[in-house]
C-alpha cells in the first residue's frame, strides 16, 4: 500500500517570491508521482507527473518538481509565484500496474499575498 | 470537446433518500473512478472500474453503489446507508495512451438537509 504526506497544510507567500510545497511518499513498489492543482469549487487539474527518466519534471504554469528516490520525496517548486497561483495543491502516487488508483496527500493551501 | 462531465453540480438531499450522481466521459477511457473530498482533506477513493460490467470497492465504499453498463458512463448512487454523505464528489478516468494520467471532472456538491 502507498501513502502520501504533504508536510505543510498551508503556505503563505508574497507575490513574486519562490515557493516549495513538500511531499513525501511511502511505497513498497515503484510508483508514478503526480501534482494536481484545485481552484475553488472545481475539479483537479494535472500540473505535472513523474513516470520515469529525468528526475526533474517541468509542468504547466512554471511549476517543476524533483523526484528523489532515496528520500522518497517529490517536492513542487516555482521560482516566482503570481496571485493566480492561489489554490489547493495535491500530491498523489499510483502504482504502475493494474488499476493505477491514485492515493492523495491531504493537500497544501497556497496563498499568495500582494 | 473531449472531457468528463459530472451532473448535477449542486444537489440537496433529504436524510433517508438515495441520490445518483452522473459521470460521463467521451475520452474513450477504460478505467473510471469516484473520489470523495471533504473540506480541508485529501481525496478518498470510493469505487473504481477498469472495464465495462466490472467494478471494485475503494477505501470508503460503504453506503455507496455504482454501475458500469457503458464504457462512457459510471454513475454513483449515494444511499441512505451513508452516514455522512455531505461532501464534494469527483469522477475521474484514466488515459493509458497518454502517459497514464488520471483526468478529473468538475465535481458535484452533495448536501444533506
Tab-separated table of C-alpha atoms in Angstrom, chain A residues 7-97:
chain	number	residue	atom	x	y	z
A	7	UNK	CA	4.216	18.386	5.144
A	8	UNK	CA	2.506	21.775	5.119
A	9	UNK	CA	-1.254	22.282	5.252
A	10	UNK	CA	-0.942	25.990	4.456
A	11	UNK	CA	1.809	28.008	2.795
A	12	UNK	CA	1.538	31.808	2.597
A	13	UNK	CA	3.988	33.645	0.353
A	14	UNK	CA	4.317	37.068	-1.185
A	15	UNK	CA	3.818	37.610	-4.872
A	16	UNK	CA	6.954	37.075	-6.987
A	17	UNK	CA	8.627	35.107	-4.193
A	18	UNK	CA	9.749	31.497	-4.699
A	19	UNK	CA	7.762	28.651	-3.182
A	20	UNK	CA	8.290	24.980	-2.375
A	21	UNK	CA	5.476	22.607	-1.460
A	22	UNK	CA	6.761	19.452	0.153
A	23	UNK	CA	5.592	15.910	-0.497
A	24	UNK	CA	6.888	12.620	0.856
A	25	UNK	CA	5.547	9.219	-0.047
A	26	UNK	CA	5.769	5.662	1.176
A	27	UNK	CA	5.528	2.605	-1.031
A	28	UNK	CA	6.942	-0.894	-1.205
A	29	UNK	CA	6.860	-0.815	-5.016
A	30	UNK	CA	7.754	1.655	-7.716
A	31	UNK	CA	5.160	4.343	-8.269
A	32	UNK	CA	4.121	7.137	-10.555
A	33	UNK	CA	4.036	10.579	-8.919
A	34	UNK	CA	1.706	13.482	-9.633
A	35	UNK	CA	0.928	17.007	-8.567
A	36	UNK	CA	-2.582	18.332	-9.109
A	37	UNK	CA	-3.999	21.818	-8.536
A	38	UNK	CA	-7.550	22.582	-7.454
A	39	UNK	CA	-9.158	26.004	-7.733
A	40	UNK	CA	-12.232	26.712	-5.555
A	41	UNK	CA	-15.248	24.548	-6.369
A	42	UNK	CA	-13.534	22.927	-9.315
A	43	UNK	CA	-12.079	19.575	-10.200
A	44	UNK	CA	-8.384	18.737	-10.182
A	45	UNK	CA	-6.036	19.782	-12.956
A	46	UNK	CA	-2.775	17.982	-13.595
A	47	UNK	CA	0.294	20.175	-13.007
A	48	UNK	CA	2.993	17.607	-13.722
A	49	UNK	CA	3.863	13.964	-13.374
A	50	UNK	CA	6.846	11.683	-12.971
A	51	UNK	CA	6.678	8.334	-14.705
A	52	UNK	CA	10.342	7.555	-15.351
A	53	UNK	CA	13.526	9.096	-16.720
A	54	UNK	CA	14.795	12.529	-15.681
A	55	UNK	CA	14.111	13.251	-12.033
A	56	UNK	CA	13.411	16.932	-12.713
A	57	UNK	CA	9.956	17.312	-14.162
A	58	UNK	CA	8.564	20.519	-15.631
A	59	UNK	CA	4.852	21.199	-15.681
A	60	UNK	CA	2.357	23.860	-16.572
A	61	UNK	CA	2.250	27.417	-15.182
A	62	UNK	CA	6.005	27.458	-14.489
A	63	UNK	CA	5.960	24.707	-11.865
A	64	UNK	CA	8.563	21.969	-11.584
A	65	UNK	CA	9.185	19.063	-9.238
A	66	UNK	CA	12.122	16.838	-8.429
A	67	UNK	CA	11.828	13.154	-7.720
A	68	UNK	CA	14.233	11.963	-5.049
A	69	UNK	CA	14.080	8.200	-4.678
A	70	UNK	CA	16.437	7.951	-1.704
A	71	UNK	CA	14.409	10.478	0.268
A	72	UNK	CA	11.080	9.305	-1.184
A	73	UNK	CA	10.166	12.901	-1.920
A	74	UNK	CA	8.577	14.798	-4.782
A	75	UNK	CA	8.652	18.475	-3.844
A	76	UNK	CA	6.956	21.075	-6.029
A	77	UNK	CA	8.671	24.387	-6.746
A	78	UNK	CA	8.075	27.641	-8.553
A	79	UNK	CA	10.715	30.383	-8.707
A	80	UNK	CA	8.252	33.298	-8.752
A	81	UNK	CA	4.584	32.979	-7.827
A	82	UNK	CA	1.628	35.013	-9.027
A	83	UNK	CA	-1.675	35.867	-7.398
A	84	UNK	CA	-3.358	33.417	-9.761
A	85	UNK	CA	-1.393	30.540	-8.193
A	86	UNK	CA	-3.588	30.754	-5.097
A	87	UNK	CA	-5.160	27.296	-4.897
A	88	UNK	CA	-5.038	23.894	-3.200
A	89	UNK	CA	-2.240	21.602	-4.337
A	90	UNK	CA	-2.342	17.834	-4.045
A	91	UNK	CA	0.485	15.358	-4.311
A	92	UNK	CA	-0.508	11.829	-5.365
A	93	UNK	CA	1.007	8.464	-6.180
A	94	UNK	CA	-0.251	5.481	-8.109
A	95	UNK	CA	1.089	2.009	-8.681
A	96	UNK	CA	2.468	1.135	-12.091
A	97	UNK	CA	0.228	-1.785	-12.870
